[in-house]
Amino acid sequence: MGEFELIRNFFAAAPCAQTGEGVVLGIGDDCALLAVPPGEQLAISTDTLVVGVHFPEACDPFLLGQRALAVAASDLAAMGATPLAFTLALTLPDVDPDWLQAFAHGLNLMAQSCSLSLVGGDTTRGPLSLTMTVFGRVPAGQALTRSGARPGDLLCVGGPLGDAAGALPLVLNQRSAEASIAHALLAQYWSPQPQLALGLALRGKATAALDISDGLLADCGHIALASGVRVVVDRDALPLSAPLTTFLGLEAARNAALSGGDDYVLAFTLPASQLAGLLAAGFSVHVVGRVVAGQGVALIDGAGQDVTPSTRGYQHFRETP
Ligand code: ADP
Ligand code: MG
């Protein structure tokens, strides 16, 4: 099977590649054409997943397709953007139709659940790697950035943290767990649900937002730096799932939430007056800390004691923790 047959069979023919709203021209030409309504801006984000770095060689291609797009779409949620389209740059060691079929199926399901149209990409030979670029639209000036947090704001997250990090030893076959626990944690790892509806609801309310990919502490550090504030995280307020605490115990579960990564849950700062409205609208919002004057990130326990750990989260290229 040649490159063009591959593109046609597995991607151009996929339901998610049939032109969607805002897509003027999809796969097949030199560029795709997107229409952005007047008064709106394009939100764009790229994510690369490399075999052996971001996922194991032997992983299920259906789950990989789902997860890769979910991770990319989560950035649109974090900006409060409405999903529009995505491109897929795929590097493959060889053409394995069964693998491609399953991958495209997982990708397509996630694309449809996020309302993202596949509008183009690139296909090359080499070690397995995936690059997804997502495009969304947002009314001019209303995107949720990292830089607007103000002293007095609450620090909130959109759901339980740490499950995906807790699942990692299961993904890597380093540990096993009782079936119900393994099922719950692996679902969070392989099919995180981008919090797109929450991101839209936070427009005009949250002062800063991001999606947690490297652990709550490291990601709050980004908000603190961009906003010129200090973020104080309350260790005892972290939302943790029952499967995670059963599997790891409370202390390790907290560490997974604080420093584990791969959650793709939104973290945001919110004037206290906005909290009741979000809860009344049915969003799962957990207050996990507050913003104060100063800089950096601190972790406190229930008694207000500083218990900030020295390591924060995962970083590529970092020599020492
Ligand atoms: P060009 O050489 O002009 O860059 P290509 O030959 O690489 O174009 O690709 C042909 C068409 O197929 C383009 O519209 C491109 O966006 C699309 N495409 C290539 N690879 C993929 C892929 N993996 N998924 C979706 N679309 C793809
Ligand atoms: Mg071209």
mmCIF file of C-alpha atoms and ligand atoms in Angstrom:
data_model
loop_
_atom_site.group_PDB
_atom_site.id
_atom_site.type_symbol
_atom_site.label_atom_id
_atom_site.label_comp_id
_atom_site.label_asym_id
_atom_site.label_seq_id
_atom_site.Cartn_x
_atom_site.Cartn_y
_atom_site.Cartn_z
ATOM 1 C CA MET A 1 0.000 0.000 0.000
ATOM 2 C CA GLY A 2 1.432 3.377 -1.001
ATOM 3 C CA GLU A 3 1.314 6.628 0.929
ATOM 4 C CA PHE A 4 -1.685 8.025 -0.910
ATOM 5 C CA GLU A 5 -3.709 4.832 -0.678
ATOM 6 C CA LEU A 6 -2.964 4.757 3.044
ATOM 7 C CA ILE A 7 -4.113 8.347 3.526
ATOM 8 C CA ARG A 8 -7.249 7.709 1.491
ATOM 9 C CA ASN A 9 -8.194 4.410 3.146
ATOM 10 C CA PHE A 10 -7.572 5.211 6.768
ATOM 11 C CA PHE A 11 -7.863 8.977 7.102
ATOM 12 C CA ALA A 12 -9.555 10.781 4.195
ATOM 13 C CA ALA A 13 -12.394 8.237 4.283
ATOM 14 C CA ALA A 14 -12.912 8.468 8.050
ATOM 15 C CA PRO A 15 -16.205 10.040 9.162
ATOM 16 C CA CYS A 16 -14.294 12.710 11.106
ATOM 17 C CA ALA A 17 -12.604 13.836 7.849
ATOM 18 C CA GLN A 18 -15.899 14.719 6.182
ATOM 19 C CA THR A 19 -16.038 18.485 6.123
ATOM 20 C CA GLY A 20 -17.437 19.924 9.341
ATOM 21 C CA GLU A 21 -18.592 23.365 10.433
ATOM 22 C CA GLY A 22 -15.946 25.984 9.719
ATOM 23 C CA VAL A 23 -14.021 23.674 7.372
ATOM 24 C CA VAL A 24 -14.113 25.105 3.865
ATOM 25 C CA LEU A 25 -11.631 22.603 2.385
ATOM 26 C CA GLY A 26 -10.365 19.417 4.034
ATOM 27 C CA ILE A 27 -7.901 16.659 3.113
ATOM 28 C CA GLY A 28 -6.596 16.482 -0.451
ATOM 29 C CA ASP A 29 -5.167 19.848 -1.396
ATOM 30 C CA ASP A 30 -1.930 21.568 -0.400
ATOM 31 C CA CYS A 31 -3.619 23.309 2.503
ATOM 32 C CA ALA A 32 -6.894 22.970 4.320
ATOM 33 C CA LEU A 33 -9.038 26.105 4.528
ATOM 34 C CA LEU A 34 -10.782 27.046 7.763
ATOM 35 C CA ALA A 35 -13.359 29.809 8.159
ATOM 36 C CA VAL A 36 -13.145 31.830 11.359
ATOM 37 C CA PRO A 37 -16.235 33.960 12.045
ATOM 38 C CA PRO A 38 -15.622 37.727 12.315
ATOM 39 C CA GLY A 39 -14.670 38.763 15.834
ATOM 40 C CA GLU A 40 -13.184 35.373 16.697
ATOM 41 C CA GLN A 41 -9.577 34.216 16.963
ATOM 42 C CA LEU A 42 -7.947 30.890 16.098
ATOM 43 C CA ALA A 43 -6.536 28.901 19.029
ATOM 44 C CA ILE A 44 -3.789 26.492 17.860
ATOM 45 C CA SER A 45 -1.828 23.843 19.731
ATOM 46 C CA THR A 46 0.528 21.007 18.722
ATOM 47 C CA ASP A 47 1.414 17.846 20.650
ATOM 48 C CA THR A 48 3.853 15.094 19.701
ATOM 49 C CA LEU A 49 3.785 11.562 21.101
ATOM 50 C CA VAL A 50 6.862 9.384 20.513
ATOM 51 C CA VAL A 51 6.994 5.604 20.963
ATOM 52 C CA GLY A 52 9.056 4.613 23.994
ATOM 53 C CA VAL A 53 8.785 8.128 25.444
ATOM 54 C CA HIS A 54 5.059 8.841 25.673
ATOM 55 C CA PHE A 55 3.613 5.375 25.104
ATOM 56 C CA PRO A 56 4.968 1.812 25.075
ATOM 57 C CA GLU A 57 5.692 0.027 21.790
ATOM 58 C CA ALA A 58 3.167 -2.715 22.488
ATOM 59 C CA CYS A 59 0.199 -0.467 23.207
ATOM 60 C CA ASP A 60 -3.251 -0.914 21.704
ATOM 61 C CA PRO A 61 -3.510 1.311 18.572
ATOM 62 C CA PHE A 62 -7.208 2.001 19.181
ATOM 63 C CA LEU A 63 -6.433 3.422 22.634
ATOM 64 C CA LEU A 64 -3.421 5.297 21.294
ATOM 65 C CA GLY A 65 -5.536 7.024 18.639
ATOM 66 C CA GLN A 66 -8.094 8.042 21.245
ATOM 67 C CA ARG A 67 -5.553 9.253 23.758
ATOM 68 C CA ALA A 68 -3.348 11.193 21.354
ATOM 69 C CA LEU A 69 -6.250 13.327 20.191
ATOM 70 C CA ALA A 70 -7.703 13.730 23.689
ATOM 71 C CA VAL A 71 -4.380 15.109 24.912
ATOM 72 C CA ALA A 72 -4.286 17.604 22.050
ATOM 73 C CA ALA A 73 -7.944 18.631 22.418
ATOM 74 C CA SER A 74 -7.388 19.249 26.126
ATOM 75 C CA ASP A 75 -5.339 22.323 25.200
ATOM 76 C CA LEU A 76 -8.388 23.777 23.446
ATOM 77 C CA ALA A 77 -10.431 23.173 26.603
ATOM 78 C CA ALA A 78 -7.766 24.953 28.643
ATOM 79 C CA MET A 79 -8.062 28.063 26.448
ATOM 80 C CA GLY A 80 -11.860 28.067 26.443
ATOM 81 C CA ALA A 81 -11.849 27.428 22.693
ATOM 82 C CA THR A 82 -14.580 25.787 20.620
ATOM 83 C CA PRO A 83 -13.067 22.821 18.701
ATOM 84 C CA LEU A 84 -12.828 23.253 14.939
ATOM 85 C CA ALA A 85 -10.307 20.966 13.242
ATOM 86 C CA PHE A 86 -7.044 19.035 13.570
ATOM 87 C CA THR A 87 -4.163 17.740 11.490
ATOM 88 C CA LEU A 88 -2.263 14.494 11.970
ATOM 89 C CA ALA A 89 1.426 14.028 11.163
ATOM 90 C CA LEU A 90 2.065 10.310 11.353
ATOM 91 C CA THR A 91 5.471 8.631 11.203
ATOM 92 C CA LEU A 92 5.224 4.839 10.836
ATOM 93 C CA PRO A 93 7.935 2.147 10.765
ATOM 94 C CA ASP A 94 5.857 0.150 8.231
ATOM 95 C CA VAL A 95 2.321 -0.114 6.897
ATOM 96 C CA ASP A 96 0.302 -2.478 9.080
ATOM 97 C CA PRO A 97 -3.337 -2.279 7.929
ATOM 98 C CA ASP A 98 -4.716 -3.831 11.139
ATOM 99 C CA TRP A 99 -2.792 -1.337 13.260
ATOM 100 C CA LEU A 100 -3.880 1.590 11.084
ATOM 101 C CA GLN A 101 -7.508 0.473 11.082
ATOM 102 C CA ALA A 102 -7.632 0.307 14.883
ATOM 103 C CA PHE A 103 -5.710 3.560 15.310
ATOM 104 C CA ALA A 104 -7.987 5.410 12.887
ATOM 105 C CA HIS A 105 -11.047 3.988 14.668
ATOM 106 C CA GLY A 106 -9.921 5.292 18.091
ATOM 107 C CA LEU A 107 -8.936 8.622 16.573
ATOM 108 C CA ASN A 108 -12.266 8.942 14.810
ATOM 109 C CA LEU A 109 -14.322 8.244 17.946
ATOM 110 C CA MET A 110 -12.446 10.875 19.961
ATOM 111 C CA ALA A 111 -12.626 13.360 17.051
ATOM 112 C CA GLN A 112 -16.372 12.963 16.816
ATOM 113 C CA SER A 113 -16.871 13.234 20.562
ATOM 114 C CA CYS A 114 -14.837 16.482 20.547
ATOM 115 C CA SER A 115 -16.407 17.850 17.306
ATOM 116 C CA LEU A 116 -12.994 18.054 15.629
ATOM 117 C CA SER A 117 -12.670 17.522 11.849
ATOM 118 C CA LEU A 118 -9.527 15.910 10.430
ATOM 119 C CA VAL A 119 -8.419 18.370 7.727
ATOM 120 C CA GLY A 120 -4.908 17.264 6.778
ATOM 121 C CA GLY A 121 -1.581 15.909 7.868
ATOM 122 C CA ASP A 122 1.582 14.241 6.734
ATOM 123 C CA THR A 123 2.620 10.608 6.422
ATOM 124 C CA THR A 124 6.253 9.525 6.641
ATOM 125 C CA ARG A 125 8.346 6.445 7.424
ATOM 126 C CA GLY A 126 10.433 6.208 10.602
ATOM 127 C CA PRO A 127 10.108 5.323 14.291
ATOM 128 C CA LEU A 128 6.449 5.551 15.363
ATOM 129 C CA SER A 129 5.473 9.068 16.315
ATOM 130 C CA LEU A 130 2.313 11.164 16.145
ATOM 131 C CA THR A 131 1.952 14.911 15.956
ATOM 132 C CA MET A 132 -1.482 16.424 16.236
ATOM 133 C CA THR A 133 -2.250 20.084 15.718
ATOM 134 C CA VAL A 134 -5.662 21.218 16.922
ATOM 135 C CA PHE A 135 -7.489 24.372 15.892
ATOM 136 C CA GLY A 136 -10.277 26.005 17.834
ATOM 137 C CA ARG A 137 -12.039 29.335 17.801
ATOM 138 C CA VAL A 138 -12.650 31.762 20.589
ATOM 139 C CA PRO A 139 -14.261 35.245 20.691
ATOM 140 C CA ALA A 140 -11.484 37.850 20.456
ATOM 141 C CA GLY A 141 -10.032 38.638 23.871
ATOM 142 C CA GLN A 142 -11.901 35.865 25.715
ATOM 143 C CA ALA A 143 -9.350 33.046 25.602
ATOM 144 C CA LEU A 144 -8.351 31.698 29.026
ATOM 145 C CA THR A 145 -4.649 32.364 29.385
ATOM 146 C CA ARG A 146 -2.245 31.563 32.215
ATOM 147 C CA SER A 147 -1.519 35.163 33.037
ATOM 148 C CA GLY A 148 -4.628 36.625 34.670
ATOM 149 C CA ALA A 149 -4.602 35.106 38.195
ATOM 150 C CA ARG A 150 -5.041 37.711 40.954
ATOM 151 C CA PRO A 151 -4.450 37.571 44.709
ATOM 152 C CA GLY A 152 -7.704 36.541 46.371
ATOM 153 C CA ASP A 153 -8.740 34.129 43.581
ATOM 154 C CA LEU A 154 -9.543 30.516 44.401
ATOM 155 C CA LEU A 155 -7.457 27.758 42.808
ATOM 156 C CA CYS A 156 -9.794 25.104 41.380
ATOM 157 C CA VAL A 157 -9.546 21.861 39.418
ATOM 158 C CA GLY A 158 -12.175 20.217 37.238
ATOM 159 C CA GLY A 159 -12.041 16.683 38.656
ATOM 160 C CA PRO A 160 -10.068 14.022 40.530
ATOM 161 C CA LEU A 161 -6.300 14.094 39.989
ATOM 162 C CA GLY A 162 -3.614 11.423 39.830
ATOM 163 C CA ASP A 163 -5.519 8.525 38.267
ATOM 164 C CA ALA A 164 -3.487 8.517 35.048
ATOM 165 C CA ALA A 165 -0.192 8.670 36.943
ATOM 166 C CA GLY A 166 -1.481 5.873 39.179
ATOM 167 C CA ALA A 167 -2.249 3.836 36.042
ATOM 168 C CA LEU A 168 1.275 4.160 34.658
ATOM 169 C CA PRO A 169 2.736 1.063 36.423
ATOM 170 C CA LEU A 170 -0.247 -0.876 35.020
ATOM 171 C CA VAL A 171 0.318 0.509 31.514
ATOM 172 C CA LEU A 172 3.985 -0.514 31.742
ATOM 173 C CA ASN A 173 3.100 -3.943 33.181
ATOM 174 C CA GLN A 174 5.174 -3.233 36.273
ATOM 175 C CA ARG A 175 2.310 -3.900 38.657
ATOM 176 C CA SER A 176 -1.104 -5.484 38.621
ATOM 177 C CA ALA A 177 -4.293 -4.482 40.398
ATOM 178 C CA GLU A 178 -7.721 -5.884 41.098
ATOM 179 C CA ALA A 179 -9.830 -5.726 37.907
ATOM 180 C CA SER A 180 -12.193 -2.924 38.984
ATOM 181 C CA ILE A 181 -9.313 -0.711 40.112
ATOM 182 C CA ALA A 182 -7.231 -1.418 37.019
ATOM 183 C CA HIS A 183 -10.228 -0.710 34.809
ATOM 184 C CA ALA A 184 -10.971 2.653 36.443
ATOM 185 C CA LEU A 185 -7.377 3.899 36.419
ATOM 186 C CA LEU A 186 -6.552 2.666 32.914
ATOM 187 C CA ALA A 187 -9.678 4.376 31.557
ATOM 188 C CA GLN A 188 -8.364 7.705 32.856
ATOM 189 C CA TYR A 189 -4.969 7.058 31.266
ATOM 190 C CA TRP A 190 -6.141 5.838 27.865
ATOM 191 C CA SER A 191 -9.255 7.907 27.337
ATOM 192 C CA PRO A 192 -8.993 11.164 29.229
ATOM 193 C CA GLN A 193 -12.035 13.306 28.431
ATOM 194 C CA PRO A 194 -10.961 16.810 27.399
ATOM 195 C CA GLN A 195 -12.956 19.225 29.582
ATOM 196 C CA LEU A 196 -14.257 21.226 26.643
ATOM 197 C CA ALA A 197 -17.627 22.154 28.161
ATOM 198 C CA LEU A 198 -15.969 23.335 31.365
ATOM 199 C CA GLY A 199 -13.482 25.406 29.351
ATOM 200 C CA LEU A 200 -16.341 27.149 27.552
ATOM 201 C CA ALA A 201 -18.172 27.747 30.844
ATOM 202 C CA LEU A 202 -15.049 29.366 32.306
ATOM 203 C CA ARG A 203 -14.882 32.065 29.608
ATOM 204 C CA GLY A 204 -15.428 35.424 31.228
ATOM 205 C CA LYS A 205 -15.227 33.835 34.715
ATOM 206 C CA ALA A 206 -11.818 32.206 35.298
ATOM 207 C CA THR A 207 -8.882 34.600 35.497
ATOM 208 C CA ALA A 208 -6.319 31.979 34.396
ATOM 209 C CA ALA A 209 -6.501 28.370 33.250
ATOM 210 C CA LEU A 210 -4.467 25.463 31.902
ATOM 211 C CA ASP A 211 -4.799 21.710 31.576
ATOM 212 C CA ILE A 212 -2.741 19.648 33.989
ATOM 213 C CA SER A 213 -0.244 17.551 32.063
ATOM 214 C CA ASP A 214 2.804 17.546 34.353
ATOM 215 C CA GLY A 215 1.242 17.372 37.827
ATOM 216 C CA LEU A 216 -0.674 20.069 39.719
ATOM 217 C CA LEU A 217 2.362 21.666 41.372
ATOM 218 C CA ALA A 218 4.411 22.064 38.211
ATOM 219 C CA ASP A 219 1.436 23.379 36.274
ATOM 220 C CA CYS A 220 0.454 25.825 39.013
ATOM 221 C CA GLY A 221 4.029 27.055 38.728
ATOM 222 C CA HIS A 222 3.228 28.118 35.160
ATOM 223 C CA ILE A 223 0.219 30.141 36.332
ATOM 224 C CA ALA A 224 2.239 31.695 39.180
ATOM 225 C CA LEU A 225 5.024 32.744 36.826
ATOM 226 C CA ALA A 226 2.793 34.026 34.022
ATOM 227 C CA SER A 227 0.493 35.916 36.421
ATOM 228 C CA GLY A 228 3.157 37.223 38.822
ATOM 229 C CA VAL A 229 1.425 35.704 41.864
ATOM 230 C CA ARG A 230 1.954 32.948 44.451
ATOM 231 C CA VAL A 231 -0.237 29.853 44.247
ATOM 232 C CA VAL A 232 -0.893 28.025 47.519
ATOM 233 C CA VAL A 233 -2.131 24.427 47.147
ATOM 234 C CA ASP A 234 -3.960 22.772 50.037
ATOM 235 C CA ARG A 235 -2.758 19.153 50.205
ATOM 236 C CA ASP A 236 -5.783 17.983 52.162
ATOM 237 C CA ALA A 237 -8.239 19.408 49.626
ATOM 238 C CA LEU A 238 -7.008 17.411 46.610
ATOM 239 C CA PRO A 239 -9.804 15.422 44.958
ATOM 240 C CA LEU A 240 -8.620 11.791 44.761
ATOM 241 C CA SER A 241 -10.609 8.877 43.380
ATOM 242 C CA ALA A 242 -11.392 5.832 45.514
ATOM 243 C CA PRO A 243 -9.641 3.455 43.050
ATOM 244 C CA LEU A 244 -6.468 5.558 43.278
ATOM 245 C CA THR A 245 -6.324 5.750 47.076
ATOM 246 C CA THR A 246 -7.155 2.026 47.348
ATOM 247 C CA PHE A 247 -4.407 1.151 44.870
ATOM 248 C CA LEU A 248 -1.645 3.448 46.130
ATOM 249 C CA GLY A 249 -2.584 4.511 49.657
ATOM 250 C CA LEU A 250 -3.293 8.146 50.577
ATOM 251 C CA GLU A 251 0.228 9.534 50.553
ATOM 252 C CA ALA A 252 1.270 8.065 47.198
ATOM 253 C CA ALA A 253 -2.114 9.034 45.740
ATOM 254 C CA ARG A 254 -1.488 12.629 46.790
ATOM 255 C CA ASN A 255 1.948 12.504 45.221
ATOM 256 C CA ALA A 256 0.437 11.188 41.979
ATOM 257 C CA ALA A 257 -1.965 14.149 41.986
ATOM 258 C CA LEU A 258 0.710 16.706 42.820
ATOM 259 C CA SER A 259 3.591 15.519 40.656
ATOM 260 C CA GLY A 260 2.380 12.641 38.480
ATOM 261 C CA GLY A 261 1.021 14.218 35.331
ATOM 262 C CA ASP A 262 -1.132 13.041 32.419
ATOM 263 C CA ASP A 263 -4.364 14.164 34.115
ATOM 264 C CA TYR A 264 -5.661 16.495 31.384
ATOM 265 C CA VAL A 265 -8.020 18.002 33.953
ATOM 266 C CA LEU A 266 -8.356 21.802 33.977
ATOM 267 C CA ALA A 267 -6.770 23.866 36.748
ATOM 268 C CA PHE A 268 -7.983 27.465 36.970
ATOM 269 C CA THR A 269 -8.140 30.497 39.178
ATOM 270 C CA LEU A 270 -11.529 31.950 39.928
ATOM 271 C CA PRO A 271 -12.876 34.936 41.836
ATOM 272 C CA ALA A 272 -14.806 33.372 44.749
ATOM 273 C CA SER A 273 -18.037 35.016 43.538
ATOM 274 C CA GLN A 274 -18.012 32.796 40.428
ATOM 275 C CA LEU A 275 -17.893 29.428 42.212
ATOM 276 C CA ALA A 276 -21.579 28.977 43.073
ATOM 277 C CA GLY A 277 -22.682 29.570 39.463
ATOM 278 C CA LEU A 278 -20.361 26.880 38.098
ATOM 279 C CA LEU A 279 -21.446 24.365 40.735
ATOM 280 C CA ALA A 280 -25.115 25.189 40.099
ATOM 281 C CA ALA A 281 -24.535 24.567 36.379
ATOM 282 C CA GLY A 282 -23.448 21.036 37.306
ATOM 283 C CA PHE A 283 -19.702 21.326 36.747
ATOM 284 C CA SER A 284 -17.402 19.290 38.937
ATOM 285 C CA VAL A 285 -15.267 22.046 40.459
ATOM 286 C CA HIS A 286 -12.998 21.410 43.455
ATOM 287 C CA VAL A 287 -11.337 24.239 45.337
ATOM 288 C CA VAL A 288 -7.771 23.102 46.022
ATOM 289 C CA GLY A 289 -6.043 26.315 47.057
ATOM 290 C CA ARG A 290 -5.814 30.045 46.590
ATOM 291 C CA VAL A 291 -3.824 32.801 44.966
ATOM 292 C CA VAL A 292 -1.870 35.244 47.120
ATOM 293 C CA ALA A 293 0.621 38.017 46.460
ATOM 294 C CA GLY A 294 4.188 36.820 45.876
ATOM 295 C CA GLN A 295 5.687 34.224 43.574
ATOM 296 C CA GLY A 296 6.072 30.485 43.120
ATOM 297 C CA VAL A 297 3.998 27.583 44.380
ATOM 298 C CA ALA A 298 3.612 26.347 47.946
ATOM 299 C CA LEU A 299 1.980 23.221 49.309
ATOM 300 C CA ILE A 300 0.412 23.433 52.748
ATOM 301 C CA ASP A 301 -1.161 20.783 54.977
ATOM 302 C CA GLY A 302 -4.450 21.085 56.862
ATOM 303 C CA ALA A 303 -2.743 22.991 59.666
ATOM 304 C CA GLY A 304 -1.310 25.521 57.233
ATOM 305 C CA GLN A 305 2.251 24.179 57.548
ATOM 306 C CA ASP A 306 4.447 24.432 54.448
ATOM 307 C CA VAL A 307 5.049 20.894 53.108
ATOM 308 C CA THR A 308 6.275 21.837 49.619
ATOM 309 C CA PRO A 309 8.268 18.940 48.089
ATOM 310 C CA SER A 310 11.547 19.617 46.304
ATOM 311 C CA THR A 311 10.570 17.820 43.065
ATOM 312 C CA ARG A 312 7.718 19.140 40.956
ATOM 313 C CA GLY A 313 6.889 17.174 37.845
ATOM 314 C CA TYR A 314 8.195 15.559 34.712
ATOM 315 C CA GLN A 315 10.351 17.551 32.283
ATOM 316 C CA HIS A 316 12.049 16.319 29.143
ATOM 317 C CA PHE A 317 15.788 17.117 28.952
ATOM 318 C CA ARG A 318 16.106 17.751 32.680
ATOM 319 C CA GLU A 319 19.290 16.087 34.019
ATOM 320 C CA THR A 320 18.433 15.960 37.692
ATOM 321 C CA PRO A 321 15.087 16.129 39.477
HETATM 322 P P1 ADP B 1 1.932 17.829 0.245
HETATM 323 O O1 ADP B 1 2.975 16.991 -0.452
HETATM 324 O O2 ADP B 1 1.306 18.856 -0.626
HETATM 325 O O3 ADP B 1 2.380 18.358 1.554
HETATM 326 P P2 ADP B 1 0.874 15.292 0.942
HETATM 327 O O4 ADP B 1 1.131 14.521 -0.276
HETATM 328 O O5 ADP B 1 1.783 15.109 2.121
HETATM 329 O O6 ADP B 1 0.723 16.820 0.572
HETATM 330 O O7 ADP B 1 -0.599 14.964 1.473
HETATM 331 C C1 ADP B 1 -1.707 14.934 0.580
HETATM 332 C C2 ADP B 1 -2.964 15.338 1.322
HETATM 333 O O8 ADP B 1 -3.218 14.380 2.350
HETATM 334 C C3 ADP B 1 -2.840 16.691 2.032
HETATM 335 O O9 ADP B 1 -4.104 17.318 1.990
HETATM 336 C C4 ADP B 1 -2.478 16.314 3.438
HETATM 337 O O10 ADP B 1 -2.908 17.292 4.357
HETATM 338 C C5 ADP B 1 -3.230 14.994 3.622
HETATM 339 N N1 ADP B 1 -2.588 14.050 4.574
HETATM 340 C C6 ADP B 1 -1.341 13.487 4.504
HETATM 341 N N2 ADP B 1 -1.118 12.652 5.524
HETATM 342 C C7 ADP B 1 -2.248 12.652 6.280
HETATM 343 C C8 ADP B 1 -2.653 12.009 7.472
HETATM 344 N N3 ADP B 1 -1.847 11.166 8.143
HETATM 345 N N4 ADP B 1 -3.884 12.272 7.954
HETATM 346 C C9 ADP B 1 -4.695 13.147 7.317
HETATM 347 N N5 ADP B 1 -4.399 13.775 6.184
HETATM 348 C C10 ADP B 1 -3.190 13.546 5.663
HETATM 349 MG MG MG B 2 1.806 20.529 -1.383
#
